[in-house]
PDB file of C-alpha atoms in Angstrom:
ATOM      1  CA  UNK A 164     -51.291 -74.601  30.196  1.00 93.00           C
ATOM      2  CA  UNK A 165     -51.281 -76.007  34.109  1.00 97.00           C
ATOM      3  CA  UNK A 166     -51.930 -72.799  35.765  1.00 98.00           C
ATOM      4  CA  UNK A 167     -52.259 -72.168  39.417  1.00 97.00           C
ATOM      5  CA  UNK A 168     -55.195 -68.932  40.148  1.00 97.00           C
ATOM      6  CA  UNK A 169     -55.134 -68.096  43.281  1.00 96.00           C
ATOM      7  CA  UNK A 170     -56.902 -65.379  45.007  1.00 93.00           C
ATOM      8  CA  UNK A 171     -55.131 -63.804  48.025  1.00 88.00           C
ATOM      9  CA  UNK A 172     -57.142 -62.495  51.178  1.00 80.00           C
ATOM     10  CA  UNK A 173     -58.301 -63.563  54.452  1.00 81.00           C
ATOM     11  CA  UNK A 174     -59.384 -66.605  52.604  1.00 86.00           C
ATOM     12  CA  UNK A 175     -56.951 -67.880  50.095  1.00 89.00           C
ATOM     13  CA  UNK A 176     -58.625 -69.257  47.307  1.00 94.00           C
ATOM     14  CA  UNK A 177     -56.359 -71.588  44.801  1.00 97.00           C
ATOM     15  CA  UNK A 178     -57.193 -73.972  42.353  1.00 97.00           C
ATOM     16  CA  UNK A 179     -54.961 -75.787  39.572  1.00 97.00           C
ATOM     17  CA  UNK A 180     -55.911 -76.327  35.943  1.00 96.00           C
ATOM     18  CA  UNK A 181     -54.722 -77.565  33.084  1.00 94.00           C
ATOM     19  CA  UNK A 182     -58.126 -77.246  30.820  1.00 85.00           C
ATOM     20  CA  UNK A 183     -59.645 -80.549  31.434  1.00 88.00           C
ATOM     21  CA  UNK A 184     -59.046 -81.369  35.316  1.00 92.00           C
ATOM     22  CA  UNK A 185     -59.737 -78.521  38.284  1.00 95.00           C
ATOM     23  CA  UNK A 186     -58.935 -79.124  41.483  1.00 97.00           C
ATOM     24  CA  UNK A 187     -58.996 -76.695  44.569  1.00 97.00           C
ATOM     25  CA  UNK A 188     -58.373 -75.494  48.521  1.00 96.00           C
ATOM     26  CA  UNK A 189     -59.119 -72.721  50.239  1.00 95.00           C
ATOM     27  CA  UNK A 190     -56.979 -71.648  53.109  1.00 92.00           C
ATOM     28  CA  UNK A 191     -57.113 -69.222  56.062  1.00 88.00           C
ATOM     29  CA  UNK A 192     -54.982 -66.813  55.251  1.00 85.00           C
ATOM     30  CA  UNK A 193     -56.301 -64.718  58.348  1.00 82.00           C
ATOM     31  CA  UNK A 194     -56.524 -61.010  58.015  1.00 85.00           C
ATOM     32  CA  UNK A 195     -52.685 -59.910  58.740  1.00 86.00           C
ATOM     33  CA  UNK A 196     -52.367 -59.798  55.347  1.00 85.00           C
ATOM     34  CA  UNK A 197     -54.836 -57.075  54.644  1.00 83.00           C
ATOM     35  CA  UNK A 198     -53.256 -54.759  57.697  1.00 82.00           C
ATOM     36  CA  UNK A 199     -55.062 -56.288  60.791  1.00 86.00           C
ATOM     37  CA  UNK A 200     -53.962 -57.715  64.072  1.00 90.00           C
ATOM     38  CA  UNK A 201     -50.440 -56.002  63.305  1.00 95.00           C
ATOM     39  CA  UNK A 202     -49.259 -53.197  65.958  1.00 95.00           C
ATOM     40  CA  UNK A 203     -48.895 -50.624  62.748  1.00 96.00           C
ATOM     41  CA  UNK A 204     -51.462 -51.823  60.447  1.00 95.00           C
ATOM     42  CA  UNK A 205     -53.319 -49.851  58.115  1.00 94.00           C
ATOM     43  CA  UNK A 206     -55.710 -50.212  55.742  1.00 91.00           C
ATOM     44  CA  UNK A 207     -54.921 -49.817  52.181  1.00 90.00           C
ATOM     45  CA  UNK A 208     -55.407 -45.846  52.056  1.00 92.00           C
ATOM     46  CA  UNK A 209     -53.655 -42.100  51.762  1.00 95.00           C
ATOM     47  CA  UNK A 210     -50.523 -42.421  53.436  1.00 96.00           C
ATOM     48  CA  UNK A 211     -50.082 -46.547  54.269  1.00 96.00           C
ATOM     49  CA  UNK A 212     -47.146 -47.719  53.597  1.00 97.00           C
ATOM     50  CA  UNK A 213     -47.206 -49.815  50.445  1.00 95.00           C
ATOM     51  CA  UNK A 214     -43.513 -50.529  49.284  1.00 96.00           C
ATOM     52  CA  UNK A 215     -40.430 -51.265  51.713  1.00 97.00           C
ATOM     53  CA  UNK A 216     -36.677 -50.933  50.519  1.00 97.00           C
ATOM     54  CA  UNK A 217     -34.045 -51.798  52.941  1.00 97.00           C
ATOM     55  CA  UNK A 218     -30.924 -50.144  51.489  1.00 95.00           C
ATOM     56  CA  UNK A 219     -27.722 -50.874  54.361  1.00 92.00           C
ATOM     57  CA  UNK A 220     -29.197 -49.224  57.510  1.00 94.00           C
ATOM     58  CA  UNK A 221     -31.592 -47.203  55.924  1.00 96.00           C
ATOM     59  CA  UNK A 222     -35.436 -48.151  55.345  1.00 97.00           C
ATOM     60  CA  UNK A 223     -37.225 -46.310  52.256  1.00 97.00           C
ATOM     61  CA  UNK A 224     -40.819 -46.524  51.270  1.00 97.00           C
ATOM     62  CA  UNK A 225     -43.265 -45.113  49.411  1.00 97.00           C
ATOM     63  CA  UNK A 226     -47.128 -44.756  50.578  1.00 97.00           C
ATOM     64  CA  UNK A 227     -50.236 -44.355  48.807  1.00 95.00           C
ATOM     65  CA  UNK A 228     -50.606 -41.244  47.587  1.00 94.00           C
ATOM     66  CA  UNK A 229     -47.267 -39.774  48.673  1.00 92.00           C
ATOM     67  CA  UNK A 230     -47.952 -38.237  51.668  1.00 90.00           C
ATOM     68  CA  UNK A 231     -47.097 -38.728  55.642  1.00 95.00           C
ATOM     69  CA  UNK A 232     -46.520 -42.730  56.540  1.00 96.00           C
ATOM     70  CA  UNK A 233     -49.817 -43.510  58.853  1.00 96.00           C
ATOM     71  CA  UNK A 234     -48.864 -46.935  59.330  1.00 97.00           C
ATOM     72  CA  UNK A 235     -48.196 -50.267  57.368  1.00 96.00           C
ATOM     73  CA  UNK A 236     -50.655 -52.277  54.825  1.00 93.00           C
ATOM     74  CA  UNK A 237     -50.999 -55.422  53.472  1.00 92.00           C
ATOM     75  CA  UNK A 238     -48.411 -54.913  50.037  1.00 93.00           C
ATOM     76  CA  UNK A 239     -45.934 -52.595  52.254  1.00 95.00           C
ATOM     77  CA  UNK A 240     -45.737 -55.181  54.850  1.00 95.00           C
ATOM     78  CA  UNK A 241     -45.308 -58.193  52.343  1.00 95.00           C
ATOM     79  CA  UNK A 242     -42.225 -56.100  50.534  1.00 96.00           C
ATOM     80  CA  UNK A 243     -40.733 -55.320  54.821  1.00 97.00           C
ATOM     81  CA  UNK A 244     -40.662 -59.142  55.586  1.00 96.00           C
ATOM     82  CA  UNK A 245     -39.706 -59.830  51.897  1.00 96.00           C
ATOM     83  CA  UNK A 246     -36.470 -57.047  51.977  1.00 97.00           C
ATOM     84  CA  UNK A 247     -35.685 -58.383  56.113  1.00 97.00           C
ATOM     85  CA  UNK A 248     -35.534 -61.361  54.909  1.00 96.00           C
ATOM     86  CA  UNK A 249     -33.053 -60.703  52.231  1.00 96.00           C
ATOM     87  CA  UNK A 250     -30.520 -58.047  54.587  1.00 96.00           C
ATOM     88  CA  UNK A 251     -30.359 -61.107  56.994  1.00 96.00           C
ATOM     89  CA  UNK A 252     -32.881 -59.292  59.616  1.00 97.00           C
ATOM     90  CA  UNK A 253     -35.218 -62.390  60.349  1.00 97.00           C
ATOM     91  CA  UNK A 254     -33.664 -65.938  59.362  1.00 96.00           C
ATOM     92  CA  UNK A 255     -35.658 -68.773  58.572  1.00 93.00           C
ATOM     93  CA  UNK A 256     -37.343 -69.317  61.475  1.00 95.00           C
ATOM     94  CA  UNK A 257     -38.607 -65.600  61.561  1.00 95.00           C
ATOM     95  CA  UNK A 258     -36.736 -64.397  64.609  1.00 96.00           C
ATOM     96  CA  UNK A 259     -35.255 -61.024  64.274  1.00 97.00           C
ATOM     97  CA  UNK A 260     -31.828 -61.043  64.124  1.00 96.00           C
ATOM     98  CA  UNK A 261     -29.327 -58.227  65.743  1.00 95.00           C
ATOM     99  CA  UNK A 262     -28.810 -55.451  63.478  1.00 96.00           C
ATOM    100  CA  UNK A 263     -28.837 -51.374  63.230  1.00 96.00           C
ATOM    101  CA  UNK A 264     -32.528 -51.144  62.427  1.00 97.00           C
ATOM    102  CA  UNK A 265     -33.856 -53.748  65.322  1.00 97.00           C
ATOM    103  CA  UNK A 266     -34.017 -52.423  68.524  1.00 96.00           C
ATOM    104  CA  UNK A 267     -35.169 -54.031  71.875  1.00 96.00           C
ATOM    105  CA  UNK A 268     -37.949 -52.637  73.970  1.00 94.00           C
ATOM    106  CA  UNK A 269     -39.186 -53.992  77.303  1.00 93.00           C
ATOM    107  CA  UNK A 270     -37.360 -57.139  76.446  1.00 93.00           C
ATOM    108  CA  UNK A 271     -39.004 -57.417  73.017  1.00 94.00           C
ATOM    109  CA  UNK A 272     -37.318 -56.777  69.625  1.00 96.00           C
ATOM    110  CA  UNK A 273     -38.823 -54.849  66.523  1.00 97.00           C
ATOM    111  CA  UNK A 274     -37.719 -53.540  63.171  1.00 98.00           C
ATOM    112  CA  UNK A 275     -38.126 -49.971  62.897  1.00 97.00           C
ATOM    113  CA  UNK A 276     -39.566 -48.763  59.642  1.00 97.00           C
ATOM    114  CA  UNK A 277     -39.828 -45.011  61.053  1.00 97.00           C
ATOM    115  CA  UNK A 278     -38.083 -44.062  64.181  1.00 95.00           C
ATOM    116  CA  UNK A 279     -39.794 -40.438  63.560  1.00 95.00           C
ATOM    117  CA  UNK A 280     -43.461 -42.048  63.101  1.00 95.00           C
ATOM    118  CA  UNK A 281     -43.477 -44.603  65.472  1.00 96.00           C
ATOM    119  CA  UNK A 282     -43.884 -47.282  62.625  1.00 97.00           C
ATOM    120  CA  UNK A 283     -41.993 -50.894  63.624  1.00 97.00           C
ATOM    121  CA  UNK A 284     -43.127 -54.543  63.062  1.00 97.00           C
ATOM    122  CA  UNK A 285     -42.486 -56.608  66.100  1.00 97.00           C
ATOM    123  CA  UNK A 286     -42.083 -60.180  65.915  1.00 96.00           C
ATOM    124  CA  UNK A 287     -45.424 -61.532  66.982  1.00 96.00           C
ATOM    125  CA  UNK A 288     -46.301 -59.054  63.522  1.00 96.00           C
ATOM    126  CA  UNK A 289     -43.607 -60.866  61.751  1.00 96.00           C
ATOM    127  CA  UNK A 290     -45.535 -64.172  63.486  1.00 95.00           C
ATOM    128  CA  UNK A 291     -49.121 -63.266  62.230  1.00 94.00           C
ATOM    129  CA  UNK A 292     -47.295 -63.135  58.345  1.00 94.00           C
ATOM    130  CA  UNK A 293     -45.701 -66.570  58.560  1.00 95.00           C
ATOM    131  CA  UNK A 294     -49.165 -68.055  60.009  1.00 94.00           C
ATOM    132  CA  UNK A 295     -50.831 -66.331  56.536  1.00 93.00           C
ATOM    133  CA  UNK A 296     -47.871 -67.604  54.641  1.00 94.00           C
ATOM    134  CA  UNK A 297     -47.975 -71.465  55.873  1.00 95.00           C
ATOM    135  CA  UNK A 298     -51.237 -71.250  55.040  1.00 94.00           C
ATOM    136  CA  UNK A 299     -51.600 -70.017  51.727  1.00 95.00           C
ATOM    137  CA  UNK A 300     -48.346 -72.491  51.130  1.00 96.00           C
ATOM    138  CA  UNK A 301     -49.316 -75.304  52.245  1.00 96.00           C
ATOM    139  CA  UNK A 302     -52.493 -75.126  50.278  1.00 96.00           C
ATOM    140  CA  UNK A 303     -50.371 -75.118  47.124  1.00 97.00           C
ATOM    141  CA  UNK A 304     -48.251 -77.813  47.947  1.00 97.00           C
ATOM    142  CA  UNK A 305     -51.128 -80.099  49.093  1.00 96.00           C
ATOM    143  CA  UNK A 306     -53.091 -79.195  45.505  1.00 96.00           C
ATOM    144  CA  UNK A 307     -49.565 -80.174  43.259  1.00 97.00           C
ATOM    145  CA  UNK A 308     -49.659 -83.415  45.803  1.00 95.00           C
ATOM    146  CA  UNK A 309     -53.155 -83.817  45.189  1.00 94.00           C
ATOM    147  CA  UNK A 310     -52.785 -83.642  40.876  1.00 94.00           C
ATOM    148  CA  UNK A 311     -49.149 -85.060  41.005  1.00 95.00           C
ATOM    149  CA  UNK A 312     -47.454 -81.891  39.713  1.00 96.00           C
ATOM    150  CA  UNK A 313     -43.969 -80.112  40.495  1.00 96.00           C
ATOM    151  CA  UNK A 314     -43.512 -77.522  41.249  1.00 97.00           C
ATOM    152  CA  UNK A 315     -41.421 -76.791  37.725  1.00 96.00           C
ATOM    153  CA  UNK A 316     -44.549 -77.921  35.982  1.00 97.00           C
ATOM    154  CA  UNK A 317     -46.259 -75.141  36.593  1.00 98.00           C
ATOM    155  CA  UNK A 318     -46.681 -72.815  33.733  1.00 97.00           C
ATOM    156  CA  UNK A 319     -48.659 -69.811  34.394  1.00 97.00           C
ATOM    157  CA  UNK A 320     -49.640 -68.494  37.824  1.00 97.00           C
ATOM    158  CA  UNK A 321     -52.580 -65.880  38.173  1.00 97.00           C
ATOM    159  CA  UNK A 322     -52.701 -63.749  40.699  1.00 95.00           C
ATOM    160  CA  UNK A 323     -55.750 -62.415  41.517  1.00 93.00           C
ATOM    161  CA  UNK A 324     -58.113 -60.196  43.903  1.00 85.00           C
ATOM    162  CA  UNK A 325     -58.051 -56.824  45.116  1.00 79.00           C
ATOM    163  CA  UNK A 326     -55.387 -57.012  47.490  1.00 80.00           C
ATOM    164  CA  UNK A 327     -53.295 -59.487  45.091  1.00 81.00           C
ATOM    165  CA  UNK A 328     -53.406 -56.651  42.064  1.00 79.00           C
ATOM    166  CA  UNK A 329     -51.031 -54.842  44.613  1.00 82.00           C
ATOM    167  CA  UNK A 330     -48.567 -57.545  45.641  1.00 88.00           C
ATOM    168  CA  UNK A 331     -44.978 -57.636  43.553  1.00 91.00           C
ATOM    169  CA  UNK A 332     -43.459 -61.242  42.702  1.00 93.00           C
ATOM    170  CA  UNK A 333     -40.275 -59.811  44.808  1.00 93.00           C
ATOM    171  CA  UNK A 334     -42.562 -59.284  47.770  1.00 94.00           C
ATOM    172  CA  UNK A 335     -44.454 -62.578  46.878  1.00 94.00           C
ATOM    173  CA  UNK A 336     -41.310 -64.427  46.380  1.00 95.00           C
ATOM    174  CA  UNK A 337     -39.338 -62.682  49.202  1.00 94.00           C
ATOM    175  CA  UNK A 338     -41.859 -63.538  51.711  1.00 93.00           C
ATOM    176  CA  UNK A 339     -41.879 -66.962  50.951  1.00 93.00           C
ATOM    177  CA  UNK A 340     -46.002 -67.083  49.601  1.00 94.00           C
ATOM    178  CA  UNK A 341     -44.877 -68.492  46.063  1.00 96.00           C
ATOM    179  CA  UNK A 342     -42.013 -70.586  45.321  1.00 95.00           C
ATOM    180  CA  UNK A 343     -38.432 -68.716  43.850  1.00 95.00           C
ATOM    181  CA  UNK A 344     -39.218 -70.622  40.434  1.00 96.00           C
ATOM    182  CA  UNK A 345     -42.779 -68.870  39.723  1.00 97.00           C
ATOM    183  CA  UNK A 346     -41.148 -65.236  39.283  1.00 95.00           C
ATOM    184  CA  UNK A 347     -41.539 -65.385  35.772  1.00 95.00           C
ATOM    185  CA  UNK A 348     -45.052 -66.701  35.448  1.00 97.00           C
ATOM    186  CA  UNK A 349     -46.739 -64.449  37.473  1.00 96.00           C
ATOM    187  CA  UNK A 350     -49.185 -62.627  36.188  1.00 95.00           C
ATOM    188  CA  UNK A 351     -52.242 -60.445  37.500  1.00 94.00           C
ATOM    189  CA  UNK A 352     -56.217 -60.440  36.837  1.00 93.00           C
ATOM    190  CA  UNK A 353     -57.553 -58.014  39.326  1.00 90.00           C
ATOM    191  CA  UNK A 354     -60.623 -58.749  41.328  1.00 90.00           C
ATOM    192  CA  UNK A 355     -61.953 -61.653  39.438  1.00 92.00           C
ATOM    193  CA  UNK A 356     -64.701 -62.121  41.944  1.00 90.00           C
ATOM    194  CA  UNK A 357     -66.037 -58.969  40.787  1.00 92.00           C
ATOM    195  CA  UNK A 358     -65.649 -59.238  36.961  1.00 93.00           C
ATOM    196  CA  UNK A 359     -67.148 -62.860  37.339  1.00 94.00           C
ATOM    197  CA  UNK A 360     -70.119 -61.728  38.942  1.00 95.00           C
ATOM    198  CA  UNK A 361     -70.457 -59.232  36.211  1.00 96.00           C
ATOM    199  CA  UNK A 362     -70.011 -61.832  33.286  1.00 96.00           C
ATOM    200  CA  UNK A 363     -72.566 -64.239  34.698  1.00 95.00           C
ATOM    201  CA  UNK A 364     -75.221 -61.477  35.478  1.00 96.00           C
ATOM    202  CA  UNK A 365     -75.006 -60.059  31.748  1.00 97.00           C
ATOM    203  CA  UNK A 366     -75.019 -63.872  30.508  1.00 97.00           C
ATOM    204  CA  UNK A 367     -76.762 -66.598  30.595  1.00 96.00           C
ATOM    205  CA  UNK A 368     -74.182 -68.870  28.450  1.00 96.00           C
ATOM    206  CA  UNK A 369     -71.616 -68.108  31.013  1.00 96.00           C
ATOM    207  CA  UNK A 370     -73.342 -68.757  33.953  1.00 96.00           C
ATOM    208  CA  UNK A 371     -73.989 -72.152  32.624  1.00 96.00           C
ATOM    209  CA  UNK A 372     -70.568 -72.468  32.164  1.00 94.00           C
ATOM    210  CA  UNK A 373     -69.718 -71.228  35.497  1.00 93.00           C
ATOM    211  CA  UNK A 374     -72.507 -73.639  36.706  1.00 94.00           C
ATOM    212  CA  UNK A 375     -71.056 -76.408  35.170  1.00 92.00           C
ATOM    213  CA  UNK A 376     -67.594 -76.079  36.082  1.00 90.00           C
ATOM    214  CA  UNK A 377     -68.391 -75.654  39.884  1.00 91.00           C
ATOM    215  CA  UNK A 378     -69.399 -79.420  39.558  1.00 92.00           C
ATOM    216  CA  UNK A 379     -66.324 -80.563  37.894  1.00 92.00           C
ATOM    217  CA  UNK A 380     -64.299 -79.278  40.374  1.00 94.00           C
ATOM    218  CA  UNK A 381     -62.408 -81.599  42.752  1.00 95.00           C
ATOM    219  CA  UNK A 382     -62.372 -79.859  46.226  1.00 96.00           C
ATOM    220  CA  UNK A 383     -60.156 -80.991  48.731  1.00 95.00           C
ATOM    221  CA  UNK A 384     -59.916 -79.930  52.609  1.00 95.00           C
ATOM    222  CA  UNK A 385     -56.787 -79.304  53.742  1.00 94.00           C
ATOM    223  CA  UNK A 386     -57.833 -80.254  57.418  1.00 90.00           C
ATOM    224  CA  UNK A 387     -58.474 -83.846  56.439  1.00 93.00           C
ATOM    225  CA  UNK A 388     -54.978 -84.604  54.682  1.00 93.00           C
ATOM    226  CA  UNK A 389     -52.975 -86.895  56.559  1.00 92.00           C
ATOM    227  CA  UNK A 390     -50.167 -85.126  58.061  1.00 93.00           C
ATOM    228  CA  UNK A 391     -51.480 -81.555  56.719  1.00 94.00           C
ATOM    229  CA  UNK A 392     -50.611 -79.835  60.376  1.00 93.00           C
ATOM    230  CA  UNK A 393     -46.275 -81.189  59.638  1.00 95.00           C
ATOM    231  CA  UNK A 394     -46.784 -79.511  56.097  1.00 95.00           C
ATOM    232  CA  UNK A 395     -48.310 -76.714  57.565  1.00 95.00           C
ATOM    233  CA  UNK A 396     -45.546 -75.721  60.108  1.00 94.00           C
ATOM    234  CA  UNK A 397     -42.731 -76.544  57.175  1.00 95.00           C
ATOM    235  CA  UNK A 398     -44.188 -74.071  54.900  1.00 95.00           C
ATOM    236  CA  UNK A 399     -43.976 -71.383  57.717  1.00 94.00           C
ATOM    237  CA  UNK A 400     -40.331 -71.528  57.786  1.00 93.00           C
ATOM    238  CA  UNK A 401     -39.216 -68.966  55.721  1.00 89.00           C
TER     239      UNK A 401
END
């Protein structure tokens, strides 16, 4: 099947396959996604925020392990810009929009998650998502450029990596990392960096295979392509 794998982190790794040709990107995602350089980051741990659920005027979430919200990770702020961006709270561009649940504060606006907490995304946090998102989107587009697929063509997306085991299609959808026509596809593998390292320690066959493939792989880098930077600000837009 053509299948897109792509591993999402502070790198994004992504390649495109269809069983006989491979070709791949990485992209820096930058570490927003994973909870840093955001006012209320967390890491993934007890009592992050991990889920986001804007229902009117009212925010709900869950956080790992039920307890007291600490602040916001990497999954629960993918599912905030995902559900802001479908109440009309940010608009394409990013910029936060008036509404109940955005309130300005020494001339700045921010979404409040918890009011009680002290847990809000402002919009140079809503800024450091769309940088990860351009990224990790234009790297897909240029690879379908690169092999001459649609977007439609694509039959089977893999998700995979620590961080991407976490990440819903709504919230990978919503936020604008994967195309609306992917929801069905998607599908999960874990942290494939681990596993692989497993396979190719307990065999020999496979890490010939492994071996082999690496050399049939067509790389390309994304900072060469001709007009990558105009692709790169399009795909920010959400």
């Amino acid at each position: 099947e053509k299948t897109l794998f792509i591993d999402i982190g502070t790198n994004g790794e992504i390649v495109l396959a269809d069983g006989e040709r491979f070709c791949s990107c990485s992209c820096a995602a930058g570490p927003a996604l994973e909870g840093m350089n955001i006012t209320c980051g967390v890491r993934a741990e007890q009592g992050a925020i991990e889920d986001v659920y804007i229902d009117g005027n009212t925010v709900q979430y869950t956080t790992i392990g039920g307890g007291t919200a600490t602040g916001i990770c990497g999954s629960g702020l993918l599912a905030a810009i995902a559900e802001m961006r479908r109440a009309g709270i940010i608009n394409k561009s990013g910029r936060l929009q008036s509404h109940p649940l955005v309130e300005t504060v020494a001339g700045k606006k921010r979404f409040i998650v918890d009011a009680r907490h002290h847990i809000y995304l402002t919009q140079q946090d809503i800024r450091q998502v769309q940088l990860a998102k351009g990224a990790i989107r234009s790297g897909i587009y240029a690879l379908l450029e690169a092999v001459d697929w649609q977007v439609a063509e694509v039959q089977r997306v893999i998700v995979a990596g620590q961080f991407g085991a976490h990440l819903k299609a709504d919230s990978l959808i919503g936020s604008g990392i994967l195309p609306a026509e992917w929801r069905e596809i998607i599908t999960y593998a874990g942290n494939t960096s681990k596993s692989g390292a497993l396979i190719c320690l307990l065999s020999q066959p496979e890490r010939e295979l492994v071996e082999n493939l690496a050399k049939n792989i067509q790389y390309i880098e994304l900072a060469e392509l001709t007009d990558y930077e105009s692709l790169f600000i399009k795909c920010m837009q959400f």
